[in-house]
Short mmCIF file of C-alpha atoms in Angstrom, two decimals:
data_model
loop_
_atom_site.label_atom_id
_atom_site.label_comp_id
_atom_site.label_asym_id
_atom_site.label_seq_id
_atom_site.Cartn_x
_atom_site.Cartn_y
_atom_site.Cartn_z
CA UNK A 25 86.75 65.20 101.41
CA UNK A 26 88.83 68.28 102.08
CA UNK A 27 91.71 66.44 100.45
CA UNK A 28 89.69 65.86 97.29
CA UNK A 29 88.95 69.50 96.69
CA UNK A 30 92.40 70.55 97.78
CA UNK A 31 93.69 68.13 95.16
CA UNK A 32 91.45 69.77 92.59
CA UNK A 33 93.44 72.96 92.91
CA UNK A 34 96.90 71.70 93.89
CA UNK A 35 97.50 68.04 93.02
CA UNK A 36 100.87 66.38 93.24
CA UNK A 37 101.66 66.76 89.55
CA UNK A 38 102.48 69.95 87.68
CA UNK A 39 98.95 70.98 86.62
CA UNK A 40 95.83 71.44 88.74
CA UNK A 41 92.58 69.97 87.47
CA UNK A 42 91.28 73.50 87.02
CA UNK A 43 94.20 74.18 84.69
CA UNK A 44 93.37 71.00 82.78
CA UNK A 45 89.73 72.05 82.51
CA UNK A 46 90.89 75.37 81.07
CA UNK A 47 93.14 73.65 78.53
CA UNK A 48 90.39 71.17 77.63
CA UNK A 49 88.04 74.08 76.86
CA UNK A 50 90.58 76.02 74.81
CA UNK A 51 91.70 72.93 72.89
CA UNK A 52 88.15 71.50 72.67
CA UNK A 53 89.15 68.14 74.17
CA UNK A 54 86.29 65.66 74.43
CA UNK A 55 85.93 62.51 76.57
CA UNK A 56 84.96 59.60 74.33
CA UNK A 57 84.73 56.97 77.12
CA UNK A 58 80.96 56.51 77.33
CA UNK A 59 81.02 54.42 80.51
CA UNK A 60 83.27 56.95 82.24
CA UNK A 61 80.93 59.77 81.18
CA UNK A 62 77.95 57.77 82.48
CA UNK A 63 79.60 57.38 85.88
CA UNK A 64 80.47 61.08 85.99
CA UNK A 65 76.86 61.95 85.13
CA UNK A 66 75.63 59.73 87.94
CA UNK A 67 78.14 61.17 90.40
CA UNK A 68 77.16 64.71 89.43
CA UNK A 69 73.50 63.92 90.00
CA UNK A 70 74.25 62.18 93.30
CA UNK A 71 76.45 65.01 94.61
CA UNK A 72 73.86 67.63 93.62
CA UNK A 73 71.09 65.74 95.39
CA UNK A 74 72.87 64.59 98.53
CA UNK A 75 76.08 66.59 98.75
CA UNK A 76 79.59 65.22 98.52
CA UNK A 77 80.08 64.23 102.14
CA UNK A 78 76.89 62.17 102.31
CA UNK A 79 77.48 60.36 99.01
CA UNK A 80 79.36 57.08 98.63
CA UNK A 81 80.84 55.20 95.70
CA UNK A 82 78.04 52.67 96.18
CA UNK A 83 75.48 55.45 95.74
CA UNK A 84 77.12 56.51 92.50
CA UNK A 85 77.29 52.94 91.21
CA UNK A 86 73.61 52.42 91.99
CA UNK A 87 72.65 55.64 90.19
CA UNK A 88 74.82 54.74 87.18
CA UNK A 89 73.34 51.22 87.16
CA UNK A 90 76.78 49.61 87.24
CA UNK A 91 78.67 47.60 89.82
CA UNK A 92 80.78 49.25 92.51
CA UNK A 93 83.82 47.47 91.04
CA UNK A 94 83.15 49.14 87.68
CA UNK A 95 83.20 52.57 89.31
CA UNK A 96 86.46 51.77 91.08
CA UNK A 97 88.02 50.60 87.82
CA UNK A 98 87.45 54.05 86.34
CA UNK A 99 88.09 56.04 89.54
CA UNK A 100 90.34 54.44 92.16
CA UNK A 101 89.01 56.56 95.05
CA UNK A 102 86.11 58.80 95.91
CA UNK A 103 88.52 61.71 95.96
CA UNK A 104 89.49 60.99 92.34
CA UNK A 105 85.84 60.81 91.33
CA UNK A 106 85.04 64.11 93.04
CA UNK A 107 88.00 65.80 91.40
CA UNK A 108 86.95 64.73 87.93
CA UNK A 109 83.30 65.67 88.42
CA UNK A 110 84.26 69.15 89.58
CA UNK A 111 86.84 69.47 86.80
CA UNK A 112 84.14 68.73 84.25
CA UNK A 113 81.92 71.45 85.71
CA UNK A 114 84.72 74.00 85.45
CA UNK A 115 85.26 72.87 81.86
CA UNK A 116 81.60 73.59 81.19
CA UNK A 117 82.05 77.02 82.78
CA UNK A 118 84.92 77.83 80.43
CA UNK A 119 82.93 76.56 77.45
CA UNK A 120 79.92 78.68 78.43
CA UNK A 121 82.08 81.76 78.96
CA UNK A 122 83.58 81.47 75.46
CA UNK A 123 80.12 81.12 73.91
CA UNK A 124 78.61 84.02 75.87
CA UNK A 125 81.28 86.59 75.08
CA UNK A 126 80.95 85.89 71.35
CA UNK A 127 77.49 87.48 71.54
CA UNK A 128 78.95 90.88 72.43
CA UNK A 129 79.99 93.40 69.79
CA UNK A 130 82.67 95.42 71.61
CA UNK A 131 85.45 94.70 74.12
CA UNK A 132 83.52 96.63 76.78
CA UNK A 133 80.41 94.56 76.12
CA UNK A 134 82.48 91.37 76.33
CA UNK A 135 83.90 92.39 79.71
CA UNK A 136 80.41 93.10 81.02
CA UNK A 137 78.91 89.93 79.59
CA UNK A 138 81.87 87.85 80.73
CA UNK A 139 81.60 89.13 84.30
CA UNK A 140 77.86 88.52 84.49
CA UNK A 141 78.15 85.16 82.74
CA UNK A 142 80.90 83.97 85.09
CA UNK A 143 79.02 84.75 88.28
CA UNK A 144 75.79 83.35 86.90
CA UNK A 145 77.41 80.16 85.61
CA UNK A 146 79.29 79.37 88.82
CA UNK A 147 76.62 80.46 91.31
CA UNK A 148 73.90 78.80 89.23
CA UNK A 149 75.73 75.54 88.76
CA UNK A 150 73.91 72.94 90.91
CA UNK A 151 77.19 71.38 92.02
CA UNK A 152 79.68 74.27 92.27
CA UNK A 153 77.11 76.81 93.41
CA UNK A 154 75.68 74.25 95.80
CA UNK A 155 79.09 73.63 97.32
CA UNK A 156 79.72 77.35 97.75
CA UNK A 157 76.41 77.84 99.56
CA UNK A 158 75.90 74.51 101.36
CA UNK A 159 79.44 73.23 101.92
CA UNK A 160 81.64 76.34 101.72
CA UNK A 161 84.19 74.79 104.06
CA UNK A 162 84.95 72.26 101.32
CA UNK A 163 85.29 74.43 98.23
CA UNK A 164 86.04 78.02 99.20
CA UNK A 165 89.21 77.30 101.24
CA UNK A 166 90.61 75.23 98.38
CA UNK A 167 90.01 78.17 96.04
CA UNK A 168 91.67 80.83 98.18
CA UNK A 169 94.30 78.91 100.14
CA UNK A 170 96.17 77.19 97.32
CA UNK A 171 98.97 79.70 96.90
CA UNK A 172 97.05 81.57 94.22
CA UNK A 173 97.01 78.75 91.65
CA UNK A 174 93.26 78.81 91.13
CA UNK A 175 93.18 82.55 90.57
CA UNK A 176 96.24 82.30 88.35
CA UNK A 177 94.53 79.74 86.12
CA UNK A 178 91.43 81.86 85.62
CA UNK A 179 93.61 84.97 85.22
CA UNK A 180 95.50 83.18 82.46
CA UNK A 181 92.19 82.46 80.75
CA UNK A 182 90.97 86.08 80.98
CA UNK A 183 94.37 87.49 79.98
CA UNK A 184 94.27 85.32 76.87
CA UNK A 185 90.93 86.86 75.91
CA UNK A 186 92.32 90.37 76.47
CA UNK A 187 95.34 89.61 74.29
CA UNK A 188 92.96 88.54 71.53
CA UNK A 189 91.38 91.99 71.80
CA UNK A 190 94.84 93.54 71.53
CA UNK A 191 95.79 91.51 68.47
CA UNK A 192 92.52 92.51 66.80
CA UNK A 193 93.26 96.17 67.53
CA UNK A 194 90.23 96.56 69.79
CA UNK A 195 92.17 97.69 72.88
CA UNK A 196 95.46 99.52 73.37
CA UNK A 197 98.69 97.63 72.78
CA UNK A 198 99.91 99.26 76.01
CA UNK A 199 97.31 97.45 78.10
CA UNK A 200 98.90 95.23 80.76
CA UNK A 201 96.68 92.24 80.07
CA UNK A 202 97.98 90.12 82.95
CA UNK A 203 97.46 92.86 85.53
CA UNK A 204 94.00 93.80 84.24
CA UNK A 205 92.97 90.14 84.15
CA UNK A 206 94.27 89.69 87.70
CA UNK A 207 92.14 92.57 88.99
CA UNK A 208 89.04 91.41 87.11
CA UNK A 209 89.38 87.85 88.42
CA UNK A 210 89.94 89.00 91.99
CA UNK A 211 86.81 91.14 91.89
CA UNK A 212 84.80 88.16 90.60
CA UNK A 213 86.34 85.78 93.15
CA UNK A 214 85.50 88.10 96.03
CA UNK A 215 81.82 88.04 95.09
CA UNK A 216 81.89 84.24 94.93
CA UNK A 217 83.70 83.79 98.23
CA UNK A 218 81.86 86.47 100.23
CA UNK A 219 78.18 87.34 99.60
CA UNK A 220 77.43 91.04 99.13
CA UNK A 221 74.92 92.96 101.23
CA UNK A 222 74.86 95.79 98.68
CA UNK A 223 74.73 94.09 95.30
CA UNK A 224 72.17 91.42 94.46
CA UNK A 225 74.31 88.75 92.83
CA UNK A 226 71.21 87.21 91.26
CA UNK A 227 70.39 90.48 89.45
CA UNK A 228 72.17 90.53 86.09
CA UNK A 229 71.46 94.23 85.60
CA UNK A 230 73.15 95.16 88.86
CA UNK A 231 76.14 93.00 88.02
CA UNK A 232 76.36 94.54 84.55
CA UNK A 233 76.30 98.03 86.09
CA UNK A 234 79.17 97.08 88.41
CA UNK A 235 81.17 95.77 85.47
CA UNK A 236 80.59 98.92 83.41
CA UNK A 237 81.57 101.22 86.27
CA UNK A 238 84.60 99.38 87.62
CA UNK A 239 85.84 96.78 85.12
CA UNK A 240 85.39 98.38 81.71
CA UNK A 241 87.59 101.40 82.62
CA UNK A 242 90.46 98.93 83.16
CA UNK A 243 90.56 98.46 79.38
CA UNK A 244 92.01 101.95 79.03
CA UNK A 245 95.62 102.09 80.24
CA UNK A 246 96.57 105.16 82.32
#
């Protein structure tokens, strides 16, 4: 299964599945294959209940109430199924992020809300959060040992939001959006990869205070 999650971040083609999830969210791409969605739903439920390692294609087929052959027709291997289930969860993360930050009235508020929303969405996701806590040797190495592609994808997403703030005149035109996004993403990733003994990551108020003290000042170029 290590190969499945490694493939999530760095597959053989030019785009990682995380990059595709990002593009799907930005472009609002929807999957209209109902049977495929049904199998993905069943796989998600199975992986959340039993973990990825302990789940088989037969288990997924049984939960989806379809034949094993039907599952294999949509997903040639278990690795492919895992990749697409996890991709869909990252797509949901991007969708949720975009909705959450629209509730904030200022760029500073959007940074704070985005930071809190990101950690809550990923840690609270039954599959992604479960992998980080229960099977960290599967997910975390693939996130940090992929030559920086995962961080680069999320940085691209955050930088795009910062450039929107620039174009709207909400932050300085001199702001280095790529560098600021890089620093913000690395701070978030560190909390996901390594639990804190100082900050309660389940306390939104503490996370918001961290964002106000350390992330919001990044919006003002030196």
